[in-house]
Coordinates of C-alpha atoms and ligand atoms in Angstrom, one line a residue:
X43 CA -12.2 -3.4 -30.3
X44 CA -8.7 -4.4 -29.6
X45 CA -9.8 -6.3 -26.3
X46 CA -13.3 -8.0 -26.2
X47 CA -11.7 -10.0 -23.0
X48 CA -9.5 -9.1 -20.5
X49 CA -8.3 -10.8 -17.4
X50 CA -7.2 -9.8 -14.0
X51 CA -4.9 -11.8 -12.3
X52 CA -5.6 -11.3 -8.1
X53 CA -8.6 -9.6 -7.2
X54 CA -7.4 -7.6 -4.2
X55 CA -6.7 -4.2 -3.4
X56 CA -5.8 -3.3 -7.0
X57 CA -6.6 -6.3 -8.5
X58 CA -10.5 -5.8 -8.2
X59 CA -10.7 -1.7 -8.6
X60 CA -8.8 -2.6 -12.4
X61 CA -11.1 -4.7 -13.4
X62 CA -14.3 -3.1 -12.2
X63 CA -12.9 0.3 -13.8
X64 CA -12.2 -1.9 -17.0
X65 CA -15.5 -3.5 -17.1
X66 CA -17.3 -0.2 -16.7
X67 CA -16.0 0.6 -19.7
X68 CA -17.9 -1.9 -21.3
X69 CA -15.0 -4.3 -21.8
X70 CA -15.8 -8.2 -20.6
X71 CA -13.4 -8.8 -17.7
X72 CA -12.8 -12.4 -16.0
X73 CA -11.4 -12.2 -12.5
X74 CA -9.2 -14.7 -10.9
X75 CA -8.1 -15.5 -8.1
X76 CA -7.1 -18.5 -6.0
X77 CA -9.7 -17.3 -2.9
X78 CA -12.9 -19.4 -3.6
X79 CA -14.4 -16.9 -1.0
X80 CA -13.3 -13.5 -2.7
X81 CA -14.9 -15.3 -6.1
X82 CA -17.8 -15.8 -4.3
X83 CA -18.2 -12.7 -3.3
X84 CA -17.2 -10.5 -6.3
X85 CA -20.0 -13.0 -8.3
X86 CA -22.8 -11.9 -5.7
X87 CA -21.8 -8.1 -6.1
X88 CA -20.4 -7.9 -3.1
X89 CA -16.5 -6.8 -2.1
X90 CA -13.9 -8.5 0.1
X91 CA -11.8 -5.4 0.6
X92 CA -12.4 -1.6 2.0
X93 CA -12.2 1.1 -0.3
X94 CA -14.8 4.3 -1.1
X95 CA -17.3 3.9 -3.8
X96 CA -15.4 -0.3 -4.6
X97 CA -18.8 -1.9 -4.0
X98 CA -21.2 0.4 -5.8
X99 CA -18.8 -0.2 -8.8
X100 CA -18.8 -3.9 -9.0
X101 CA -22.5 -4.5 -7.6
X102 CA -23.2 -2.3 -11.1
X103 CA -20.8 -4.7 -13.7
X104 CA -21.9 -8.1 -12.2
X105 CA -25.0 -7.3 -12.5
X106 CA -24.9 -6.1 -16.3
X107 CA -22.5 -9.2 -16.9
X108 CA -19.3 -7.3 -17.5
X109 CA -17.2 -8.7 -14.3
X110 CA -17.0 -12.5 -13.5
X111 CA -14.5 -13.7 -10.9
X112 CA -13.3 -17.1 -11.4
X113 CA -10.4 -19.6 -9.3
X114 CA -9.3 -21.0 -13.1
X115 CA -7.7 -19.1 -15.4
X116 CA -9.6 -18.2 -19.0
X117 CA -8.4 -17.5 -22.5
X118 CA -8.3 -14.0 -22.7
X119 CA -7.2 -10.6 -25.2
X120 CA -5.2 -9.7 -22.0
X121 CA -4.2 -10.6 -18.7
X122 CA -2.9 -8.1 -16.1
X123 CA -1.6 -9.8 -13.2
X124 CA -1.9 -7.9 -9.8
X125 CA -0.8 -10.3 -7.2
X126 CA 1.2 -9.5 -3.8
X127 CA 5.4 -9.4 -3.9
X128 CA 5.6 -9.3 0.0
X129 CA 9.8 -9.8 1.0
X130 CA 11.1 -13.1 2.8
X131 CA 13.0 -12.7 6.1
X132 CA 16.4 -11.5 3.7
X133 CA 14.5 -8.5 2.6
X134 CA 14.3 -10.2 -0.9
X135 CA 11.3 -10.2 -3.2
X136 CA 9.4 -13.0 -2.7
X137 CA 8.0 -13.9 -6.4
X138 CA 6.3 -17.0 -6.1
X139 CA 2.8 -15.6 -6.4
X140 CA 3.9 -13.9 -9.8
X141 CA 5.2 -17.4 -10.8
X142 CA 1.9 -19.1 -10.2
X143 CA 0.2 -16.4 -11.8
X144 CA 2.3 -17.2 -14.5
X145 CA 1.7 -20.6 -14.2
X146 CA -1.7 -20.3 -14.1
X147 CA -2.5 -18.1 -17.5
X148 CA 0.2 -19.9 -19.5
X149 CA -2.0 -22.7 -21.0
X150 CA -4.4 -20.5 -22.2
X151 CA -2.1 -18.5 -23.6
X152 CA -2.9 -17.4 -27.2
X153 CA -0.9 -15.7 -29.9
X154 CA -1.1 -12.0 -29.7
X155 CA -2.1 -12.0 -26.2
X156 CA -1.3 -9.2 -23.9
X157 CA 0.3 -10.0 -20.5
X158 CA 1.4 -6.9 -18.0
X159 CA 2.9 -7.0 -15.2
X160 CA 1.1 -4.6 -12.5
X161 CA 2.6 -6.1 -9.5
X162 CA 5.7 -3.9 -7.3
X163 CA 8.5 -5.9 -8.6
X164 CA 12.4 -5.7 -8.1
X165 CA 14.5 -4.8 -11.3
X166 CA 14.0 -8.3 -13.5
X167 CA 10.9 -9.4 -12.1
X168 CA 9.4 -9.0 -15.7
X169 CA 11.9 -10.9 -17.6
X170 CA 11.7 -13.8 -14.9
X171 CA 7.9 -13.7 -16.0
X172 CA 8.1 -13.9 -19.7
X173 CA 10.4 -16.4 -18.8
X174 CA 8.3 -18.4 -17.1
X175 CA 5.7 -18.1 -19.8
X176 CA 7.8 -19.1 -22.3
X177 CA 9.0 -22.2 -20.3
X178 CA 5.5 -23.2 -20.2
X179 CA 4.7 -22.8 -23.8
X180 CA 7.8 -23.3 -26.1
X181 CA 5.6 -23.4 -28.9
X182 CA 4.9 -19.5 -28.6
X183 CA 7.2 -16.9 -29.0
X184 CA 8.3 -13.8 -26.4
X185 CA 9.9 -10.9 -26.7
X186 CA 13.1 -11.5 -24.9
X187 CA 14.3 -13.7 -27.7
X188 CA 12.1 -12.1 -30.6
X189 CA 11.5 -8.7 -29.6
X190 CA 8.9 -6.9 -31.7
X191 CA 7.8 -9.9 -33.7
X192 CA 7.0 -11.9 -30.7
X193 CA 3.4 -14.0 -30.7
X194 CA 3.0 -12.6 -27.0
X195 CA 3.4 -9.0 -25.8
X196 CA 4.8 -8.3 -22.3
X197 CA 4.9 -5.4 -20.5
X198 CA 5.2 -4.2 -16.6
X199 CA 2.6 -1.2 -16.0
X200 CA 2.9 -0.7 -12.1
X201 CA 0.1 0.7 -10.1
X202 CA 0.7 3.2 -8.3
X203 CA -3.0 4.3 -6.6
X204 CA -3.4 5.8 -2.7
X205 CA -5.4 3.5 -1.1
X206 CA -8.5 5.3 0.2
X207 CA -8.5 7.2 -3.5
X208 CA -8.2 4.3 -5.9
X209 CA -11.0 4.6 -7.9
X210 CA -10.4 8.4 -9.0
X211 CA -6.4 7.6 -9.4
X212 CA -6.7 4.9 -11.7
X213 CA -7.9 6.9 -13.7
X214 CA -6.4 10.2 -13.7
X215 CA -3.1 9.1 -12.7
X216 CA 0.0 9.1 -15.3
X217 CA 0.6 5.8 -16.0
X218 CA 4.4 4.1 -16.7
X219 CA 4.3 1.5 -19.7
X220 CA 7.6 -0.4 -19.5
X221 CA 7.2 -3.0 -22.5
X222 CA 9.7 -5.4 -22.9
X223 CA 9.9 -4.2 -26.9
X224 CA 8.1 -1.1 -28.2
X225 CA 5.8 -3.4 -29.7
X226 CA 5.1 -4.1 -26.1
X227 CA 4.8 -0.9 -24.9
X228 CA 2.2 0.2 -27.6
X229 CA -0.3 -2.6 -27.3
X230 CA 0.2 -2.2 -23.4
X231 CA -1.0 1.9 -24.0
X232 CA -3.8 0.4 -26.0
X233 CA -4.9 -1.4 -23.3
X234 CA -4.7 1.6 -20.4
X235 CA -6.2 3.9 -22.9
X236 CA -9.5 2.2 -22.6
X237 CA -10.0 3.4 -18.6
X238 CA -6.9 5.8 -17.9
X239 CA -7.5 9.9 -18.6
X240 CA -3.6 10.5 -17.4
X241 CA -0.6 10.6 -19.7
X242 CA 0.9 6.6 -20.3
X243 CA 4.7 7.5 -20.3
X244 CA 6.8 4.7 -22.2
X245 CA 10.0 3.1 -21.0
X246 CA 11.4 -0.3 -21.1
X247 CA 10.4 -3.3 -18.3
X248 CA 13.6 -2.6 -15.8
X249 CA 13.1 1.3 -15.8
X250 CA 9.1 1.3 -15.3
X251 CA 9.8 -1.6 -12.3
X252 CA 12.9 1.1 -10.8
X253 CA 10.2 4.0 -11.1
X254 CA 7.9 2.2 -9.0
X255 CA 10.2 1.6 -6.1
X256 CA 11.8 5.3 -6.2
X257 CA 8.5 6.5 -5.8
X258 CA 8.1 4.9 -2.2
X259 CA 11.8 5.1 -1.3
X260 CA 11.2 9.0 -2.4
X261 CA 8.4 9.0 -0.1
X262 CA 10.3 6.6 2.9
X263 CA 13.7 8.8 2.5
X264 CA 11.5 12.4 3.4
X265 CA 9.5 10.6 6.4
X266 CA 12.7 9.1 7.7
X267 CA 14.4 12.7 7.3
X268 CA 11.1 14.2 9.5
X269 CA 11.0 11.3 11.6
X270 CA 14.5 12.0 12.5
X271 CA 14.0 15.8 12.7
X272 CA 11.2 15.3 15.2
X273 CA 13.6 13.0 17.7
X274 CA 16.5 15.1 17.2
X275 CA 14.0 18.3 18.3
X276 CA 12.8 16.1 21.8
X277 CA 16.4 16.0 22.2
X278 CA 16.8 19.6 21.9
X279 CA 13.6 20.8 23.2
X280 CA 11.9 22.2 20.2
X281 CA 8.8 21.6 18.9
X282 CA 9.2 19.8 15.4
X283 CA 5.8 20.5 14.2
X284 CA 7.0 24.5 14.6
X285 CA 9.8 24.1 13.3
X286 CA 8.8 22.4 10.0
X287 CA 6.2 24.8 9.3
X288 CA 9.0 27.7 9.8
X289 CA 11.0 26.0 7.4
X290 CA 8.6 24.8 4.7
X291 CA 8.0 28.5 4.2
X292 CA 11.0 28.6 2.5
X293 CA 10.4 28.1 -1.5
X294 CA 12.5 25.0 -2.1
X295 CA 11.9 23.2 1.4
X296 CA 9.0 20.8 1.9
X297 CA 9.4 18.6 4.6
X298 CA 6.7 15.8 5.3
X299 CA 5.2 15.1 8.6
X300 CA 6.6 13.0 11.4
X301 CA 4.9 10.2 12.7
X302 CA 4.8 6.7 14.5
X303 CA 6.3 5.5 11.5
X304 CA 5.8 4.2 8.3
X305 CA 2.8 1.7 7.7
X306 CA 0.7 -0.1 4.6
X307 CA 2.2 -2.8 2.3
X308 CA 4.1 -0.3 0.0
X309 CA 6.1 2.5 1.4
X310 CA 7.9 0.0 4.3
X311 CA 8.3 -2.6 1.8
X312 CA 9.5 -1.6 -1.7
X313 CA 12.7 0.6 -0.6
X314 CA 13.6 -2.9 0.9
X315 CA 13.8 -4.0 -3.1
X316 CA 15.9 -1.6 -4.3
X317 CA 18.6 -2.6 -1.0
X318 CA 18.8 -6.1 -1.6
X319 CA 19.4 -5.5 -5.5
X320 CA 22.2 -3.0 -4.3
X321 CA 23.5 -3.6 -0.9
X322 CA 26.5 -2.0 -0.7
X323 CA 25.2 1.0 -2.6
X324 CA 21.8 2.0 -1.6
X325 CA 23.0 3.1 1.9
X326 CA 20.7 6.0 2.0
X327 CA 17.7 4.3 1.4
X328 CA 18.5 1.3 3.9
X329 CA 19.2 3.8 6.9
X330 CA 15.5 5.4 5.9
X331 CA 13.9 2.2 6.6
X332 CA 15.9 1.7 10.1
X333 CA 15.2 4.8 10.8
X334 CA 11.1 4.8 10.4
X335 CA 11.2 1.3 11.4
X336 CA 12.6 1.9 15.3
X337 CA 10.2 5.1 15.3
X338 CA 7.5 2.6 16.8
X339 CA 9.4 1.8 19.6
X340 CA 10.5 5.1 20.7
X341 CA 7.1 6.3 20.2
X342 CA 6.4 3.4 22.6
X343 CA 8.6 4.6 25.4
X344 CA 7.1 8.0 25.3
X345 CA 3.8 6.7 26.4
X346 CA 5.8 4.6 29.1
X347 CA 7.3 7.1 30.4
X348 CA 3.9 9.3 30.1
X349 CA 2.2 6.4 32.0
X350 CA 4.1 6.0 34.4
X351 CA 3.3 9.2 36.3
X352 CA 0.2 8.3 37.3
X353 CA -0.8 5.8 40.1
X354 CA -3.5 3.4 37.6
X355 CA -2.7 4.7 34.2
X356 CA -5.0 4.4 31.8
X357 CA -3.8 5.0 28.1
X358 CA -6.2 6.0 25.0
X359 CA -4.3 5.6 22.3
X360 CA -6.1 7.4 19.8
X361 CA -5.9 5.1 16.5
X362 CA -5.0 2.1 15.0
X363 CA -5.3 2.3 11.3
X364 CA -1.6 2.4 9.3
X365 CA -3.1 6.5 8.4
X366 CA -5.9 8.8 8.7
X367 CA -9.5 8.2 7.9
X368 CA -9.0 4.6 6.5
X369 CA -9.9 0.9 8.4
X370 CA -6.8 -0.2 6.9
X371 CA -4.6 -2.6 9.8
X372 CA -2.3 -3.7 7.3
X373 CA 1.5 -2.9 8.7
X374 CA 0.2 -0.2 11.1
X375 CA 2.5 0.9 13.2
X376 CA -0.2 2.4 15.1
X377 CA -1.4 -1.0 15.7
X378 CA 2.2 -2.5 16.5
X379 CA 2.8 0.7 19.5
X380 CA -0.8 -0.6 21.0
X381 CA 0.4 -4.0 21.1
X382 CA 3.3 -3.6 22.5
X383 CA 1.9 -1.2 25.0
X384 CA -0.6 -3.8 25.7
X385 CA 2.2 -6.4 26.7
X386 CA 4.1 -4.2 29.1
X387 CA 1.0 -4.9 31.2
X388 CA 2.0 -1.1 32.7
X389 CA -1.4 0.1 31.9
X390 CA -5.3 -0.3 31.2
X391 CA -5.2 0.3 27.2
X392 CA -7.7 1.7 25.1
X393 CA -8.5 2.1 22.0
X394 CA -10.7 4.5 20.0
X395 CA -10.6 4.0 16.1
X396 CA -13.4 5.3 14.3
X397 CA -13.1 3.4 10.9
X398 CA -13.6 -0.3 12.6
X399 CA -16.2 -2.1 15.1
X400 CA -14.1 -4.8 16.0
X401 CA -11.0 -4.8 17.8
X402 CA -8.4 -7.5 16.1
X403 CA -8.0 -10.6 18.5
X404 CA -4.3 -9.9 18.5
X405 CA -5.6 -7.1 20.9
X406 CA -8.6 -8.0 22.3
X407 CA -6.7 -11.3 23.9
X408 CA -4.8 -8.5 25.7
X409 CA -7.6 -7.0 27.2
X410 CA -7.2 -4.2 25.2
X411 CA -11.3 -2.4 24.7
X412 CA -12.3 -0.8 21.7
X413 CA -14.4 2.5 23.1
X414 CA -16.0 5.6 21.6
X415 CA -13.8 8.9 21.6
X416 CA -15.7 10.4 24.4
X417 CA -15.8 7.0 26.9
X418 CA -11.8 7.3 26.3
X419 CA -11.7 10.7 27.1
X420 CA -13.3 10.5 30.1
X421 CA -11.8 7.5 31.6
X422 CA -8.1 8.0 30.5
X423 CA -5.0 9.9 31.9
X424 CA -3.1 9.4 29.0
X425 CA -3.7 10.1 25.8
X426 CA -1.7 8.3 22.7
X427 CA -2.3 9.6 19.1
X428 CA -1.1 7.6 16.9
X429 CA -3.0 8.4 13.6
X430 CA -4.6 11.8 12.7
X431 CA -8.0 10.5 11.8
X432 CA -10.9 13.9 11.2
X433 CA -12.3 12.5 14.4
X434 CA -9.1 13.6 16.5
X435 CA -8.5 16.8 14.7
X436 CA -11.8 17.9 16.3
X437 CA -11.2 17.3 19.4
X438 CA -11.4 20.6 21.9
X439 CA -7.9 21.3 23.4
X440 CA -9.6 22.0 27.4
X441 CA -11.1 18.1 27.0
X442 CA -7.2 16.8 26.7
X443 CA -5.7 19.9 29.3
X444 CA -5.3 17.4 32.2
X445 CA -4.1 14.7 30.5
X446 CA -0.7 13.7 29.5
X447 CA -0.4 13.6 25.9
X448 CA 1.8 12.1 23.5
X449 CA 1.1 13.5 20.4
X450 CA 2.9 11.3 17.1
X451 CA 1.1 13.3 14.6
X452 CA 1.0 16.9 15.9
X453 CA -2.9 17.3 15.8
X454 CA -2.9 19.4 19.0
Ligands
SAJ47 N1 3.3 9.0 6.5 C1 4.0 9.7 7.5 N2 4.3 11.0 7.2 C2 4.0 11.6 6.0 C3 3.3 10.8 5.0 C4 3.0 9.5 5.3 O1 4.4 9.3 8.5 O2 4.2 12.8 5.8 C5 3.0 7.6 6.8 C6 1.5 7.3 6.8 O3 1.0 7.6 8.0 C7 1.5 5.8 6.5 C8 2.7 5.6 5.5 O4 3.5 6.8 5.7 O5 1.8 5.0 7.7 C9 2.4 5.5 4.1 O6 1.3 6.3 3.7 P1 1.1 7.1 2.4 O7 -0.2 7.8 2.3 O8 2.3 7.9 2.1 O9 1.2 6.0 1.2 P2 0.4 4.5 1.0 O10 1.3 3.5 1.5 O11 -1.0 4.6 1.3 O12 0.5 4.5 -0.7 C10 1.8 4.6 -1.3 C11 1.6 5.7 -2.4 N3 3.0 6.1 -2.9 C12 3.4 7.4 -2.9 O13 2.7 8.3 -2.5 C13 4.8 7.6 -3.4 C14 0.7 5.2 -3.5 O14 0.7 6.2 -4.6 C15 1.3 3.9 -4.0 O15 0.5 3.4 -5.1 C16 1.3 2.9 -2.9 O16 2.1 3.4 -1.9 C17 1.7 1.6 -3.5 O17 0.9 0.7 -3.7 O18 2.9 1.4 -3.7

């Protein structure tokens, strides 16, 4: 076998689904990752994250000695590093957790190691890593200054997985190998062969790193165009959910669906990386993130100016996850409208969200309740959705007749 060990660098959201997947596989996989309480827990079978299926996965490799999570670094066959790239307040990359990663595998670095980059980068965020590595270790060679022959292959492979369907997507999904030689590239396809049934499409580092964050601009650019549509229709009095089915009947048309905006740590976050690599050119893409990012707030006044009819109002609002039928907070702008709310102290506020049992404290110190669907039906006047979780989708149209209704997902 071409890889007896592999590593994984940041066990988190696709950190530890990789290297469970891997070590089902029967490869040995080390785990690091700077949380001592994430080890911890990974080493007692246990998970740190949310996701379907995560935990019956790694209970089964710890147990038959195939994953081991670690804080310190290993020698390893390979070493994928899957750490966070969150942007500073510029809108730039931030890459200091790829640097320490960096840091962190580069003395045990061994001559025809395997190191890929899995992380959302900007354009260059690979080279900056091999150049780390070979800052670290001058007595190895890379590929940037020896190409094929280089002692350490380098390649950025970026993830690309919907969160609540990791598991099966790892797997089937098309993978993009950008190797920083073809050398690269090959021994990275070795390496994804082992768990991934999709096709593994070769390119070069800086293409494979652009594919990533057109995929999410791709995805940003259509919500902001239906996000858009659906203000420009309140404007005009027509109802955007009609009207988008009308015109996705036509063959080449397929508009996505409006909403409170855009939430989770990819879609609002990567376009941002493509605009601060070309700011006077990606105008498109930087009006598409303005445009979903102010969709909170006039979501907001809608349930204001809903409120405000009544004498005590008393909003639901129906969700806080950042999309249907996950538990996942992360960026919600669900959870952002509901804070706000909360703060304009214009109404009791409460919340019904299906896939948590505990409110966040940035809400609860509010005074904001988390309540079952029906208590929130019966005790409000004013109904918020702001996610379309199955739940919602159930609900009978005569139990929400009397209520005023703001409706950011069109479930009614
Ligand atoms: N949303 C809408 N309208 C739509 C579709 C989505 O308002 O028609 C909103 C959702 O409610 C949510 C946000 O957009 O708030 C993003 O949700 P999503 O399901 O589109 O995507 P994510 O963020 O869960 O995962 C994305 C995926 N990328 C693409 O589909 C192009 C996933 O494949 C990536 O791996 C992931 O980003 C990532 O890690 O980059």
């Amino acid at each position: 076998m071409l890889f007896r060990n592999v590593s994984v660098i940041g066990l988190g959201y696709i950190g530890l689904p990789t290297a469970a997947v891997i070590a089902s596989r029967g490869v040995n996989v080390i785990g690091v990752d700077v949380s001592q309480h994430a080890v911890d827990t990974i080493n007692a079978g246990n998970v740190h994250i949310v996701e379907p299926d995560l935990d019956i996965v790694v209970r089964s490799v710890v147990k038959a000695g195939n994953l081991r999570a670690t804080t310190q670094a290993e020698k390893a066959d390979a070493f994928m590093v899957a750490v966070p790239t969150p942007f500073k307040d510029n809108y730039e990359a931030d890459l200091t957790y790829i640097e320490s990663a960096a840091n962190a595998i580069a003395p045990v670095l061994e001559k025809g190691n395997l190191v890929i980059l899995e992380s959302t980068s900007p354009v260059g965020a690979t080279e900056k890593l091999a150049k780390w590595l070979e800052q670290a270790r001058p007595d190895l060679t890379f590929p940037q200054t020896h190409g094929d022959n280089a002692d350490i292959k380098i390649a950025h492979c970026p993830e690309r997985v919907l969160p609540g369907h990791v598991l099966r997507e790892l797997v089937e999904n098309d993978r993009v190998i950008g190797g920083m030689s073809q050398a690269c590239s090959e021994k990275a396809i070795s390496l994804y062969k082992i768990f991934v049934k999709g096709e593994c499409l070769l390119t070069n580092a800086r293409t494979a790193e652009m594919a990533k964050l057109t995929e999410n601009s791709f995805r940003d650019v259509n919500i902001a165009f239906a996000n858009e549509l659906s203000m420009i229709c309140d404007e005009l009095d027509i109802n955007v959910w009609e009207l988008i089915k009308l015109a996705n009947r036509h063959p080449r048309v397929n508009i996505l669906n409006p909403g409170p905006g855009v939430g989770g740590h990819c879609i609002a976050v990567d376009p941002w990386f493509i605009v601060s690599s070309a700011p006077d050119t990606a105008k498109l893409i930087r009006q598409a993130r303005e445009v979903n990012d102010s969709k909170p707030h006039y979501v907001l006044n809608q349930i204001i100016e809903a409120a405000e009819q009544f004498k005590k109002p008393v909003v639901a609002c129906l969700g806080i996850a950042f999309k249907a039928d996950i538990d996942d907070l992360r960026e919600s702008p669900a959870l952002d409208i509901t804070k706000m709310l909360a703060q304009q102290n214009i109404a009791k506020v409460l919340v019904v969200e299906p896939n948590i049992n505990k409110l966040p404290e940035s809400l609860t110190e509010l005074g904001v309740e988390l309540v079952s669907l029906e208590t929130a039906l019966e005790l409000s006047n004013t109904l918020a959705v702001l996610v379309d979780h199955k739940q919602f989708k159930a609900i009978a149209p005569e139990l929400v007749a009397k209520k005023a209704v703001v409706d950011s997902r069109g479930i009614f």
